[in-house]
XYZ file of C-alpha atoms in Angstrom:
196
model
C 7.221 -9.614 21.114
C 10.836 -9.667 19.874
C 9.962 -12.106 17.077
C 6.919 -10.046 16.096
C 8.914 -6.814 15.949
C 11.626 -8.631 13.943
C 8.973 -9.886 11.504
C 7.440 -6.427 11.151
C 10.761 -4.625 10.654
C 11.891 -7.349 8.218
C 8.661 -6.992 6.248
C 9.104 -3.219 6.176
C 12.697 -3.592 4.923
C 11.654 -6.090 2.236
C 8.756 -3.880 1.164
C 11.008 -0.844 0.777
C 13.612 -2.824 -1.238
C 11.458 -5.241 -3.272
C 8.341 -3.170 -3.800
C 7.129 -4.690 -7.114
C 7.660 -8.314 -6.064
C 5.905 -7.838 -2.732
C 3.029 -5.966 -4.364
C 2.307 -9.101 -6.415
C 2.180 -11.195 -3.236
C 0.197 -8.592 -1.305
C -2.384 -8.288 -4.083
C -3.577 -11.898 -3.734
C -7.115 -12.214 -2.368
C -6.024 -13.975 0.825
C -3.440 -11.313 1.636
C -5.880 -8.515 0.862
C -8.737 -9.827 2.971
C -7.028 -11.653 5.842
C -3.480 -10.433 6.373
C -3.149 -6.857 5.085
C -4.810 -4.970 7.937
C -2.952 -6.975 10.587
C 0.450 -6.402 8.944
C -0.325 -2.755 8.181
C -1.331 -2.102 11.787
C 2.037 -3.373 12.996
C 3.905 -1.418 10.315
C 1.892 1.629 11.343
C 2.933 1.188 14.969
C 6.577 0.238 14.486
C 7.769 1.547 11.105
C 9.145 4.783 12.558
C 11.150 3.011 15.261
C 14.190 5.176 14.553
C 15.593 7.221 17.403
C 14.363 10.532 16.000
C 10.665 9.962 16.787
C 11.593 9.110 20.372
C 12.920 12.641 20.805
C 9.482 14.075 19.934
C 6.695 14.738 22.410
C 3.269 13.246 21.750
C -0.219 14.778 21.824
C -3.461 12.880 21.171
C -6.637 14.486 19.884
C -9.842 12.557 19.223
C -8.822 11.275 15.776
C -5.105 12.098 15.426
C -1.796 11.521 17.210
C 0.582 14.470 16.880
C 4.355 14.326 17.405
C 6.136 17.636 18.007
C 9.494 18.922 19.167
C 10.094 22.657 18.792
C 6.662 24.280 19.028
C 4.671 24.956 22.187
C 1.579 23.079 23.324
C -0.707 25.959 22.334
C 0.523 25.708 18.722
C 0.062 21.914 18.790
C -3.529 22.412 19.936
C -4.138 24.834 17.032
C -2.933 22.130 14.627
C -5.042 19.512 16.439
C -8.138 21.713 16.004
C -7.301 22.141 12.311
C -6.943 18.380 11.908
C -10.192 17.642 13.728
C -11.961 20.294 11.632
C -11.134 18.492 8.372
C -11.496 14.908 9.657
C -15.247 14.521 9.146
C -15.521 16.396 5.798
C -12.653 14.365 4.293
C -14.075 11.055 5.579
C -17.522 11.971 4.252
C -16.140 12.960 0.850
C -14.112 9.743 0.673
C -17.019 7.732 2.217
C -14.537 6.005 4.521
C -13.249 6.272 8.091
C -9.688 4.978 8.564
C -9.246 2.001 10.875
C -5.874 3.274 12.140
C -5.401 6.597 13.922
C -3.584 8.977 11.524
C -0.307 10.390 12.823
C 0.965 13.926 12.289
C 4.602 14.877 12.837
C 5.524 18.552 13.105
C 9.069 18.641 11.771
C 11.471 21.392 12.871
C 12.329 23.791 10.066
C 15.709 23.208 8.453
C 16.298 19.679 9.782
C 16.961 16.475 7.913
C 14.094 14.727 9.710
C 11.426 15.553 7.115
C 12.106 12.652 4.736
C 12.397 10.140 7.558
C 8.702 10.289 8.375
C 7.215 9.051 5.094
C 3.762 7.589 5.640
C 2.885 10.118 8.335
C 1.240 13.507 7.814
C 4.276 15.803 7.861
C 3.999 19.497 8.676
C 6.836 22.015 8.913
C 6.824 23.750 12.309
C 6.586 27.154 10.579
C 3.070 26.219 9.352
C 1.505 28.101 12.280
C 2.692 31.407 10.790
C 1.990 30.562 7.144
C -0.843 32.238 5.269
C -0.671 30.470 1.896
C -0.589 26.802 2.963
C -2.826 26.415 5.985
C -2.674 23.349 8.258
C -6.148 22.352 6.993
C -4.962 22.361 3.378
C -1.881 20.214 3.995
C -3.558 17.868 6.469
C -6.571 17.276 4.192
C -4.225 16.440 1.285
C -1.994 14.083 3.289
C -4.907 12.535 5.184
C -6.472 11.668 1.807
C -3.287 9.765 0.905
C -3.626 7.767 4.126
C -7.246 6.890 3.309
C -6.264 5.984 -0.276
C -3.576 3.627 1.019
C -6.044 1.910 3.347
C -8.811 1.666 0.764
C -6.566 0.253 -1.965
C -4.182 -1.747 0.245
C -1.345 0.443 -1.122
C -2.265 -0.457 -4.719
C -2.957 2.937 -6.269
C -0.971 4.573 -9.057
C 0.760 7.788 -7.989
C -0.938 10.138 -10.455
C -4.402 9.015 -9.337
C -3.446 9.124 -5.643
C -2.189 12.712 -6.076
C -5.192 13.706 -8.177
C -7.660 12.525 -5.539
C -5.651 14.252 -2.775
C -5.588 17.552 -4.709
C -9.319 17.276 -5.400
C -10.109 16.745 -1.695
C -7.690 19.515 -0.697
C -9.405 22.017 -3.024
C -12.806 20.868 -1.755
C -11.727 21.550 1.853
C -9.885 24.818 1.160
C -12.510 26.244 -1.202
C -9.855 26.993 -3.847
C -10.895 27.292 -7.465
C -10.977 23.853 -9.044
C -9.285 22.970 -12.304
C -11.529 23.283 -15.347
C -10.546 20.877 -18.122
C -12.333 23.105 -20.669
C -10.164 26.087 -19.752
C -7.994 27.078 -22.730
C -5.114 28.219 -20.498
C -3.989 24.588 -20.110
C -1.657 24.124 -23.062
C -1.172 20.407 -22.631
C -2.933 17.437 -21.112
C -1.283 14.094 -20.408
C -2.233 10.787 -21.964
C -2.692 7.870 -19.520
C 0.461 6.163 -20.867
C 2.500 9.259 -20.013
C 1.060 9.371 -16.514
C 1.887 5.694 -15.959
C 5.497 6.302 -16.976
């Protein structure tokens, strides 16, 4: 177990420091089809091994694991219901069900913890009282990123990843979608600009 956790944490460190080099290795057919899901599962389970997550309480719903610290259980259950409400529509729209259970962390407002939980669905604890950004909107957007990462084995350009997530988010929230024919958009980006 010690050697496995050392391997996983070492892989995570290498991936965060030598992203481009490791992407070349990870994109080989053998890695994609045989190794990726096994490694990703261990990263998923152990990548947030820092002490902060251990200070959070844990709540499991049918499809999500929720970590929380400062809000009460009733508020956690509201967020769990919101997450479960969007789970099926997002999976149907993406035509994919994730193999790993998505994790939500409800981060206390005004702390430094927020950036430490990259890769998880992060929600500020004040979300319960928000009216503009609902839990469904944020969770659907971030959950789409998780599905994108699984579907593409982490090989998706940022602009396309964000575009898909915004599209799914607007589909779930019922917001007005962007219309490319609308004259109010003064400028559109060329693919080369997006890549850079």
